[in-house]
XYZ file of C-alpha atoms in Angstrom:
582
model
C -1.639 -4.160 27.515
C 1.996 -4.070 28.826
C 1.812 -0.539 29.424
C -1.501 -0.958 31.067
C -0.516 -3.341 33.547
C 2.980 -1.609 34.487
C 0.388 1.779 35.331
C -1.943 -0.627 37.266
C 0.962 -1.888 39.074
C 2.987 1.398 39.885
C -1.094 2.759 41.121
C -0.938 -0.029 43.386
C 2.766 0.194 44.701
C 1.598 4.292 45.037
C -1.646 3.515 46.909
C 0.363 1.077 49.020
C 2.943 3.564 50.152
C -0.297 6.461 50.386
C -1.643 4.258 52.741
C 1.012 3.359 54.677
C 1.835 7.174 54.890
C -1.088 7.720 56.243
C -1.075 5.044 58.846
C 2.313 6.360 60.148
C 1.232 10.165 60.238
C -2.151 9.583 61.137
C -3.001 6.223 62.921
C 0.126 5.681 64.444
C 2.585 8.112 64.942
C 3.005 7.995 68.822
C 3.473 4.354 68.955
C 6.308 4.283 65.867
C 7.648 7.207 67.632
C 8.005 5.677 70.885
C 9.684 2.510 69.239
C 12.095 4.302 67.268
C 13.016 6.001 70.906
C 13.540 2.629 72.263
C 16.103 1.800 69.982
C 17.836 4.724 70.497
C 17.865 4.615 74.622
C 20.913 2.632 76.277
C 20.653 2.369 80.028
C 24.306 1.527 82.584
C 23.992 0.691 86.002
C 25.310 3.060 88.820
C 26.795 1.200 91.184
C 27.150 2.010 94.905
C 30.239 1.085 97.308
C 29.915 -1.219 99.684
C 29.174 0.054 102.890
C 32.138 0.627 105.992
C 32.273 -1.623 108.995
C 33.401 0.831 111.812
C 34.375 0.088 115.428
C 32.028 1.738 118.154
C 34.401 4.862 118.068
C 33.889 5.352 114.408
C 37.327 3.957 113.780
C 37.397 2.131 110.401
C 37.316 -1.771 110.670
C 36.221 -2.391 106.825
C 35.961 -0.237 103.698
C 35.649 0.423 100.024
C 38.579 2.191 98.200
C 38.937 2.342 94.463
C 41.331 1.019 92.548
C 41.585 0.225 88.734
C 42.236 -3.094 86.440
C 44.083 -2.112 83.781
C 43.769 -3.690 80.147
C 45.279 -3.830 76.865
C 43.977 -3.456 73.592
C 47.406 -5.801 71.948
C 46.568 -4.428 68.497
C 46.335 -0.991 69.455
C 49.428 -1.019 71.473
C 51.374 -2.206 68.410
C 50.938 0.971 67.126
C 52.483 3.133 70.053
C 55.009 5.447 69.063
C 57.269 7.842 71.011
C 58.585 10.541 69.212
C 60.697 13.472 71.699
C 62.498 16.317 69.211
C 61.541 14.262 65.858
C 63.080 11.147 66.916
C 61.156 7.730 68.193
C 62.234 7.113 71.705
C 60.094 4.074 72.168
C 57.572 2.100 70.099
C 55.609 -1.179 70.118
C 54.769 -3.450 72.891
C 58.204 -4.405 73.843
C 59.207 -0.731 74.410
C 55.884 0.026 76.217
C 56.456 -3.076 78.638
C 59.733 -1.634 79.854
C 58.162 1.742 80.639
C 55.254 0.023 82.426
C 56.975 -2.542 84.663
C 58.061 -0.621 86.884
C 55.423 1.346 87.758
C 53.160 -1.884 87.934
C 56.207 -3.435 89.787
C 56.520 -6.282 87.374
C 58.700 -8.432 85.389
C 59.118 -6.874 82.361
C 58.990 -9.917 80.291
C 56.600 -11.499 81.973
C 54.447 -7.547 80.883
C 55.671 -7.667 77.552
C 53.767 -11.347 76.955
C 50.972 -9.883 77.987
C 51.298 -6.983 75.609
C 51.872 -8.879 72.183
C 49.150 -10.470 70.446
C 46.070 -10.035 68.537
C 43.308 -9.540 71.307
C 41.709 -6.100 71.853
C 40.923 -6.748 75.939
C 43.527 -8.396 77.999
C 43.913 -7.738 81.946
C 47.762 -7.094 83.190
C 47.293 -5.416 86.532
C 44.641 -5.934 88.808
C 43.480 -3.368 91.830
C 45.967 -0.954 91.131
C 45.471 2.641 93.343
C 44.867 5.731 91.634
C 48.063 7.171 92.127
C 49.546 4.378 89.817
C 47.036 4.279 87.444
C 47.891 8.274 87.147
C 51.712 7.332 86.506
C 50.747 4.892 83.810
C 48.411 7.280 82.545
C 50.714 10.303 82.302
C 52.807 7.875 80.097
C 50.280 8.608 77.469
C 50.710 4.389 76.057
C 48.159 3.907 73.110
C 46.123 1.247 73.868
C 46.491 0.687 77.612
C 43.018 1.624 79.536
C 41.586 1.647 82.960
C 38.651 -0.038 83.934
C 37.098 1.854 87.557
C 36.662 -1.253 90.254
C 35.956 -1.018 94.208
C 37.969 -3.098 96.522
C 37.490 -4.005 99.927
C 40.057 -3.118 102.594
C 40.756 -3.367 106.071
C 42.993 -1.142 107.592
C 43.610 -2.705 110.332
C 44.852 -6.269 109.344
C 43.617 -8.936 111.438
C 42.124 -6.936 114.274
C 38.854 -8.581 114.865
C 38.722 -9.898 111.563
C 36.910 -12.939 112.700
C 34.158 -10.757 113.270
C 34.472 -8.457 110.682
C 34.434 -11.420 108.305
C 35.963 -10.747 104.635
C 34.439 -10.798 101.203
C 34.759 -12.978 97.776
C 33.256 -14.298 94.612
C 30.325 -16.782 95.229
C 28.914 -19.109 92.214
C 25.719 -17.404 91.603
C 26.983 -13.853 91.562
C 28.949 -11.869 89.643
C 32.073 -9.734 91.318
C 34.350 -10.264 94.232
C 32.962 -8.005 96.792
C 29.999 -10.575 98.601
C 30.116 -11.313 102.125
C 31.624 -15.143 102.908
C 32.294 -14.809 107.188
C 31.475 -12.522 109.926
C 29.743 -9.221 109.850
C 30.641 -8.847 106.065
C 28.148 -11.790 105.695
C 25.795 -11.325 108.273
C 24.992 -7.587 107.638
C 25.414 -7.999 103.631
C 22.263 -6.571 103.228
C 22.462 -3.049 105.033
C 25.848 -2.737 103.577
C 25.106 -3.427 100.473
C 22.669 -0.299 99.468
C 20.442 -0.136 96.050
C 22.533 0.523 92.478
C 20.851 3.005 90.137
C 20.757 3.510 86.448
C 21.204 6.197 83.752
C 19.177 6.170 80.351
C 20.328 8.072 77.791
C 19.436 8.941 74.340
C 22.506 8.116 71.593
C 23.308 8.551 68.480
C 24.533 6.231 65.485
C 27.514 6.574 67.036
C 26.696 5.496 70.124
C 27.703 8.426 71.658
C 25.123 10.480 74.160
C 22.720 13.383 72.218
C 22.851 16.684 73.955
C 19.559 17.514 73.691
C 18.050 13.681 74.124
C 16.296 12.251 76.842
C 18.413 11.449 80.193
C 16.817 9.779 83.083
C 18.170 8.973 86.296
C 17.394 6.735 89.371
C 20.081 7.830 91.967
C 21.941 4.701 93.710
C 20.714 4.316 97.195
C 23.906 3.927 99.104
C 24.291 1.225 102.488
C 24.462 2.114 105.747
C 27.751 2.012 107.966
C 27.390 -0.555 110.289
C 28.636 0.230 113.809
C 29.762 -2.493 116.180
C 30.008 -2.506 119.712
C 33.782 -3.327 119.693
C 36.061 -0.791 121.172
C 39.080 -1.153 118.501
C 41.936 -0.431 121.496
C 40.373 -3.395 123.463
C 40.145 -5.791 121.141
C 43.475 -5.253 120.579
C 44.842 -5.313 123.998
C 42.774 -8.880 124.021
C 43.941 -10.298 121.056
C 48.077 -9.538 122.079
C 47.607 -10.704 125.312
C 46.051 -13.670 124.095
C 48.808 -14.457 122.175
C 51.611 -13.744 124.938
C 49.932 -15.738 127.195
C 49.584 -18.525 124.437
C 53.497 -17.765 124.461
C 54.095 -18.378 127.855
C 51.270 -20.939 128.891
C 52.220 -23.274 125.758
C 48.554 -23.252 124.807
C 47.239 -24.265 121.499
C 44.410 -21.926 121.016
C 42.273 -19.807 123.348
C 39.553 -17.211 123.680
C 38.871 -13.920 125.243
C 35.958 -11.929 125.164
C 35.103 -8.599 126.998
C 31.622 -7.545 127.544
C 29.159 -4.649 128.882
C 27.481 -6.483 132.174
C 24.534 -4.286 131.568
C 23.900 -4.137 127.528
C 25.572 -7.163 126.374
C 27.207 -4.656 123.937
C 30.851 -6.925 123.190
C 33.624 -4.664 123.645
C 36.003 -7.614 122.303
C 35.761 -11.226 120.932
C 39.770 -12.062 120.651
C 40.373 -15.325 118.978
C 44.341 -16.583 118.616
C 45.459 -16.858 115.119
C 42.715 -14.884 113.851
C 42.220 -14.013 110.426
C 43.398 -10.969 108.090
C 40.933 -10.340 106.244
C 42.803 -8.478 103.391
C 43.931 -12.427 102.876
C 41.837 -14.681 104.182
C 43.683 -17.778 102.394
C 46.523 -17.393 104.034
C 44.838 -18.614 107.378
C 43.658 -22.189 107.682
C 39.527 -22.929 106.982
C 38.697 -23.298 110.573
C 40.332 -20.070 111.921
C 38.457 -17.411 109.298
C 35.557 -17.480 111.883
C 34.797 -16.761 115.216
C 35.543 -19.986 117.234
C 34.845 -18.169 120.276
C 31.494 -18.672 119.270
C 31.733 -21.800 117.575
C 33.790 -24.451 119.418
C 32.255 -26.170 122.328
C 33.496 -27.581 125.140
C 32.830 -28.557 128.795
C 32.794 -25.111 130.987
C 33.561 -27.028 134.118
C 33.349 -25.579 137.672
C 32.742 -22.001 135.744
C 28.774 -23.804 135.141
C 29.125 -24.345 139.406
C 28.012 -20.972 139.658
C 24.408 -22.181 138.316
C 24.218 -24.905 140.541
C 24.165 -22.182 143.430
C 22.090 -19.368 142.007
C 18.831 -22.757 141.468
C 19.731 -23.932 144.594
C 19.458 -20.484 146.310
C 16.663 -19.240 144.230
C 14.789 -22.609 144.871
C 15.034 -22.075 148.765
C 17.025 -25.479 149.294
C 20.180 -23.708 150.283
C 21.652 -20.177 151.761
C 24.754 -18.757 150.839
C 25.922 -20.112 154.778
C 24.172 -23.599 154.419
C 26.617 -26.205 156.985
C 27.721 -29.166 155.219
C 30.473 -31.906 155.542
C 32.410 -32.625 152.661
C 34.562 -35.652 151.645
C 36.931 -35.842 148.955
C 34.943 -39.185 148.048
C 31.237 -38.461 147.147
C 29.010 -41.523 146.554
C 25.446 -40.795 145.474
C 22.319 -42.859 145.732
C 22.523 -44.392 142.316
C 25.873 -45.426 143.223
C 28.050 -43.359 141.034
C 31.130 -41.903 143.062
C 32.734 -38.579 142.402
C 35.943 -37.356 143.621
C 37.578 -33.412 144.245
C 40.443 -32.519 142.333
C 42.642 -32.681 145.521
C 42.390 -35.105 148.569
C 41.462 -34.018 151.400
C 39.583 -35.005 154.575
C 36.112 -34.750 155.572
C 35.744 -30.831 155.361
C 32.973 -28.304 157.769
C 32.252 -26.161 154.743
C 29.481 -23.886 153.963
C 27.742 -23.076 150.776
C 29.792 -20.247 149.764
C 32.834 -22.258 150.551
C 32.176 -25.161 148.203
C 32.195 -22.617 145.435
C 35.557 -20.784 146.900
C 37.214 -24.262 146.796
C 35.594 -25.467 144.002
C 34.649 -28.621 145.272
C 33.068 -31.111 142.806
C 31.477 -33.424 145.953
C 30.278 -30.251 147.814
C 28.730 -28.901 144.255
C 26.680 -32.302 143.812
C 25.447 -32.528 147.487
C 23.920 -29.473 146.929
C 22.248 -29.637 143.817
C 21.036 -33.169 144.513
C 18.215 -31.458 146.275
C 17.125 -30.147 142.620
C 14.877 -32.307 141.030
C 16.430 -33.294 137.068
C 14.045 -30.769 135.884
C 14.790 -28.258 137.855
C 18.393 -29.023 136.905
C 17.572 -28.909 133.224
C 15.914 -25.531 133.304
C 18.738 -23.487 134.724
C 20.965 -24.601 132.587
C 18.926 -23.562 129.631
C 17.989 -20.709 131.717
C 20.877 -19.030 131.844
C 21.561 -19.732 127.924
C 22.600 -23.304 127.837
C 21.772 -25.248 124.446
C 20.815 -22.675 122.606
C 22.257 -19.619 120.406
C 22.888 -16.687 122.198
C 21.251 -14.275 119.036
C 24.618 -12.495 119.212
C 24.164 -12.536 115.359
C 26.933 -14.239 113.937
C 27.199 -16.496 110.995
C 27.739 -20.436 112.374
C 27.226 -19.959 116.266
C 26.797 -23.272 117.787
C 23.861 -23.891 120.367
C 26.137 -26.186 122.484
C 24.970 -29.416 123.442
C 22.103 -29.731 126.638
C 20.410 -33.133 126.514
C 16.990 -32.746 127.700
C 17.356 -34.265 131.525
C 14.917 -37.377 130.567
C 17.764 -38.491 128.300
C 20.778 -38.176 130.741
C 22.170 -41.035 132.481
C 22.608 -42.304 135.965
C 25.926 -39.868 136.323
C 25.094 -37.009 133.905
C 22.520 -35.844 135.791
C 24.892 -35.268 138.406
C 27.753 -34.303 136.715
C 25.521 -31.294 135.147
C 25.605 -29.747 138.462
C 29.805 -29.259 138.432
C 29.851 -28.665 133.991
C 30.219 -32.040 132.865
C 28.114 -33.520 130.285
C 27.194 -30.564 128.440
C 28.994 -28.366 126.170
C 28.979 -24.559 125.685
C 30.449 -22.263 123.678
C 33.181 -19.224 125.245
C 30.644 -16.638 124.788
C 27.625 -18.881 126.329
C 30.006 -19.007 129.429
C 30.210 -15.577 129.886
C 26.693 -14.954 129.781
C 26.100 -17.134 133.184
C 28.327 -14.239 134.667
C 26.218 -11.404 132.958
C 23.032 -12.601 134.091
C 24.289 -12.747 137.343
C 26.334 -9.369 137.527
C 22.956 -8.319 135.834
C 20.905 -8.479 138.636
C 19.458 -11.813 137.524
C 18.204 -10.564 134.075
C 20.006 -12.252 131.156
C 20.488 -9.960 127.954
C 21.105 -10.764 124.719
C 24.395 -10.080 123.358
C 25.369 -7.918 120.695
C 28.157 -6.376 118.027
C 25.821 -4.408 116.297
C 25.464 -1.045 118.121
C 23.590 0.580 115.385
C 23.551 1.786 112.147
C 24.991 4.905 110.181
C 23.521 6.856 107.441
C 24.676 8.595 104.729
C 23.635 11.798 105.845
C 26.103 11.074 109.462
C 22.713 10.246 111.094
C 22.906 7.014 113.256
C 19.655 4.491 113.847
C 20.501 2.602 117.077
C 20.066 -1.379 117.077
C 16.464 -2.297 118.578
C 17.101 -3.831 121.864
C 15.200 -7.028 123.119
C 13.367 -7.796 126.671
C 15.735 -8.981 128.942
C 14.905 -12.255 130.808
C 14.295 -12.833 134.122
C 16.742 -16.164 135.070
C 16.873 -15.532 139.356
C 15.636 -13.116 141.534
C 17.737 -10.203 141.941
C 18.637 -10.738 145.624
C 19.905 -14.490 144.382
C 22.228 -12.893 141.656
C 23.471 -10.319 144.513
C 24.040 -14.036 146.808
C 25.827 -15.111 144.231
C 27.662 -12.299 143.510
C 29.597 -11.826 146.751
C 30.148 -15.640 146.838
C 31.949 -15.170 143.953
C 33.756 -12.247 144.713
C 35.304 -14.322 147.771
C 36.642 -16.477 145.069
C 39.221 -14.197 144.334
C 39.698 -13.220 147.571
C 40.502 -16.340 149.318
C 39.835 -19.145 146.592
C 41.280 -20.802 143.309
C 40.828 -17.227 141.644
C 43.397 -14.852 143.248
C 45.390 -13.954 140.636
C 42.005 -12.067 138.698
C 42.703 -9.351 141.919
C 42.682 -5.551 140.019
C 44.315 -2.965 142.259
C 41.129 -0.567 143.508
C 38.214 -3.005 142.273
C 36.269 -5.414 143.396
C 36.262 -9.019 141.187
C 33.698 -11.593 141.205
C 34.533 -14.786 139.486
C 34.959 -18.583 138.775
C 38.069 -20.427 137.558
C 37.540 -23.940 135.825
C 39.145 -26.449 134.071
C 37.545 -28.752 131.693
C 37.129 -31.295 129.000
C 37.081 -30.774 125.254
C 37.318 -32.593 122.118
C 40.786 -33.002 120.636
C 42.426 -34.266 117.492
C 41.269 -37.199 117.920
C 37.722 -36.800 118.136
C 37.482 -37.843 122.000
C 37.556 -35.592 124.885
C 41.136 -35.631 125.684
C 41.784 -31.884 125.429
C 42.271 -29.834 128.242
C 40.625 -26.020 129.160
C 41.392 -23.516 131.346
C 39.517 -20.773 132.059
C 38.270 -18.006 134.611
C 34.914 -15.846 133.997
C 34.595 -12.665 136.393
C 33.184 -9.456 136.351
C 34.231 -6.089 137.741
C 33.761 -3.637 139.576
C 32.010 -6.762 141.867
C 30.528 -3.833 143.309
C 28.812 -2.233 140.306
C 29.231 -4.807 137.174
C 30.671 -2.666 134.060
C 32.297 -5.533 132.131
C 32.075 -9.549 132.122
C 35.676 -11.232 130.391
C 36.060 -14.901 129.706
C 39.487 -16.511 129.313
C 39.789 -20.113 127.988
C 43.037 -21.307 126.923
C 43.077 -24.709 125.532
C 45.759 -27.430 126.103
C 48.390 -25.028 128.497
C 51.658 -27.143 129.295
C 52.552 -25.007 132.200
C 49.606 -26.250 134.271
C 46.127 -26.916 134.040
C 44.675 -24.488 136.518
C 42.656 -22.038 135.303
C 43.422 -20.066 138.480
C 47.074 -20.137 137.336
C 46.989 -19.666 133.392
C 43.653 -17.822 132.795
C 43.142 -15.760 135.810
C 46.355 -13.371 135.413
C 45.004 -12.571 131.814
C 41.703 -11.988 132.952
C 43.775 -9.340 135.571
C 45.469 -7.516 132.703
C 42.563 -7.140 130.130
C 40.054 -6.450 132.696
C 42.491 -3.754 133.722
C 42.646 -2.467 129.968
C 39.176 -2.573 129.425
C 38.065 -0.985 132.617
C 40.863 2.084 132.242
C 39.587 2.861 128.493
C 36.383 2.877 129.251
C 37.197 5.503 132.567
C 34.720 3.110 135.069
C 35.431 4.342 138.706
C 36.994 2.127 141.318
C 35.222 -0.083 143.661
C 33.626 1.571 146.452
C 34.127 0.213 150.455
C 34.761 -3.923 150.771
C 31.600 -6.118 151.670
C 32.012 -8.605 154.397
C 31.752 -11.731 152.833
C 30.195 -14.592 153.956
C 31.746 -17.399 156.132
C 33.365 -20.387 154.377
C 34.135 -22.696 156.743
C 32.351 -23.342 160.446
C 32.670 -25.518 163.917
């Protein structure tokens, strides 16, 4: 019976193992065949560089370079040995930290603490170039390996870094190399590309078989993205920013430089700006662009508004009579004064804006209903973004008129009561120098493949703001501004300038509005508008004016800007129109 049952039961183990046999070579065989290929397939990422950042010249703003971290396996190094004509040189981790410390330009203790231990993967050296990790490598050190990383660079330091922005880690991703400010952060996605993978077949080993399977997706790489900048000229901008911060006593300023015609920014210069191969090292509030993020009042540089709605609205001509007095009561009973006394003054239209007068400005726009008022403003970009397509622009602030108060809705018409950002002011000029037609402003000039190929930007409508032959008014009244008015010192030997100065209001330290602006907007040739630069320099001790601080460095970079990019001089003069009359 024994013997019996231990047949029965070695049938039954038999048929079980038959049947199973058959299932696998029969049934089945694909699907256990394709599982047992699973187990055997590993799959790594390839990664792609970030993108470069280049100026509008091709000249490299921001790229990716490799470097390595290197590592050490602390058990494996205990092992190293040098042995040179059958006698050890060097050995452990001690010896292998004085060879290494001074190619990694380190303290040598400090190296060898890292070396001794018990862990098989600690960093010493971080973002080290090839051409060291070559020296350490020739040194032939058991246990000390490389580990291939990308870093971002920027060759240039801190020119226009607070528009090129600057990368870092973020909380929910992994790695260093994520846009945090500027165009690094803005454009992250274009720059950025698709990674790939490899699948391979391994062994037991885990090494790759020969003959298995290998599959490949290829990494898509980024694209290049090309900004309008022009690297010289935002450098010229950015030193003479800071000379003139030098000699003015100024806290901070702005100056930007831009293409009347395409809005294309040829420079956005902010003092103190950011490097951003160490962003840390400049305060929070300076890593950005606060040329378009601070706000403040633009002053008589907003009178130039006032004129083109009154013009365009038929209340006024560029030779309208009027009598002005320092002293300006209006019907509501709020009184406004000029910045300088003077007595009751035959001046016309054009002359108000030459002088800058404050009473003149308001007795002409009076005759604009608060609507009408209202909708210039935001015509001509007030209270809103500009789209220039920065991280953190600020709209400004443009109460609806309904909510202004008995003297806001005059003091609107001079550039009180509302607050705009350096780049918004500069856009009043380029509608105007436009012919009217108000374009959106850009960095971005297009985008460059890997294949050298470039895909320009897609441009937007332009919008109609005044009528072409109320720009042109405006225009030549402004261009008498730095003939005869508060804006002489903008003059450029063989071109024509158009342009306002201003000084303003803007919040300080404090939180009220006891800080002090002065700027000048103008465009040139006056003639034929190539370029529209802003200067606003905040807090100047040597004097307020912005005829006197901001106008001569509206002179020199316009002069940069207008030599690099080879624009011919002004043609004949215009006569321009009467300012005074009997």
């Amino acid at each position: 019976m024994r013997q019996q049952a231990i047949t029965l039961g070695a049938l039954g183990i038999l048929t079980v193992f038959a049947a199973r046999l058959v299932m696998i070579q029969g049934v089945d065989p694909d699907d256990l065949a394709t599982q047992a290929l699973e187990s055997r397939l590993a799959t790594s990422t390839v990664a792609t560089d970030r993108a470069d950042i280049v100026d509008r010249n091709g000249e490299v703003l921001a790229t990716s370079v490799n470097r390595y971290h290197v590592w050490v396996n602390q058990q494996k190094i205990a092992e190293f040995k040098r042995v040179e004509d059958g006698v050890v040189v060097a050995e452990g981790a001690l010896d292998a930290a004085e060879i290494l410390a001074p190619i990694l330009d380190m303290d040598e203790s400090e190296l060898a603490a890292k070396l001794v231990g018990d862990e098989t993967f600690v960093y010493i050296a971080k973002y080290v170039t090839p051409e060291t990790w070559n020296l350490i490598s020739d040194e032939g050190i058991y246990g000390i390996e490389p580990e291939a990383v990308s870093e971002r660079t920027y060759p240039n330091g801190d020119l226009a870094g607070n528009i090129v922005g600057f990368v870092g880690g973020t909380a929910d991703k992994q790695g260093v190399n994520w846009g945090l400010a500027g165009m690094e952060k803005s454009q992250e996605e274009n720059l950025l590309g698709t990674d790939g993978s490899l699948t391979y077949e391994r062994g037991g080993n885990g090494t790759a078989i020969p003959t298995g399977v290998l599959e490949e997706t290829p990494a898509e790489p980024g694209q290049d993205v090309v900004l309008t900048i022009d690297r010289d000229i935002q450098y010229y901008a950015q030193s003479r920013l800071e000379e003139a911060l030098s000699v003015t006593g100024a806290s901070h300023g702005f100056v930007t430089v831009e293409d009347a015609k395409t809005g294309e920014i040829y420079a956005l210069a902010d003092s103190g700006t950011v490097d951003p191969n160490d962003p840390g090292a400049t305060d929070g509030s300076s890593r950005s662009s606060r040329a378009i993020e601070d706000v403040f009042e633009p002053g008589s540089t907003a009178k130039a508004i006032t004129m083109a709605a009154a013009i365009e609205e038929g209340v006024i001509t560029p030779t309208s009579r009027f009598e002005v007095p320092y002293e300006y009561t209006t019907a509501n009973g709020q009184t406004f004064k000029d910045s300088h006394e003077h007595g009751l003054d035959k001046m016309t239209a054009a002359g108000i804006l030459v002088d800058s007068s404050n009473t003149g400005t308001i007795m002409i726009g009076q005759q604009l209903t608060e609507q009408q008022r209202y909708d210039y403003l935001r015509a001509f970009g007030f209270g809103q973004t500009t789209g220039i397509g920065m991280p953190s622009e600020s709209a400004g602030l443009l109460s609806n008129w309904e909510n202004w108060d008995g003297r806001s809705k005059y003091a609107v018409l001079y550039g009180q009561a509302v607050a705009v950002t350096a780049l918004q002011t500069s856009q009043v000029y380029q509608t105007l120098a436009n012919g009217g037609e108000r374009i959106t402003p850009t960095l971005i000039k297009g985008y460059r493949n890997a294949d050298g190929t470039i895909t320009e930007r897609e441009q937007e409508e332009p919008v109609r703001v005044v009528s072409e032959e109320t720009a042109d008014q405006v225009m030549l009244m402004l261009e008498d501004v730095t003939e005869d008015g508060t804006g002489k010192q903008a003059q450029i030997d063989g071109y024509r300038v158009a342009g306002k100065t201003g000084t303003a209001q803007a919040v300080g330290p404090t939180g009220e509005l006891d800080s002090i602006v002065a700027s000048f907007v103008g465009v040139a040739p006056a003639d034929d508008p190539a370029i529209v630069v802003s200067v606003s320099l905040f807090d100047p001790k040597s004097s307020i004016w912005g005829g006197e601080v901001a106008a001569p460095v509206f002179s020199d970079v316009a002069t940069f800007a207008l030599q690099t990019l080879r624009v011919p001089p002004s043609g004949p003069d215009e006569e321009l129109y009467p300012t005074t009359w009997e």
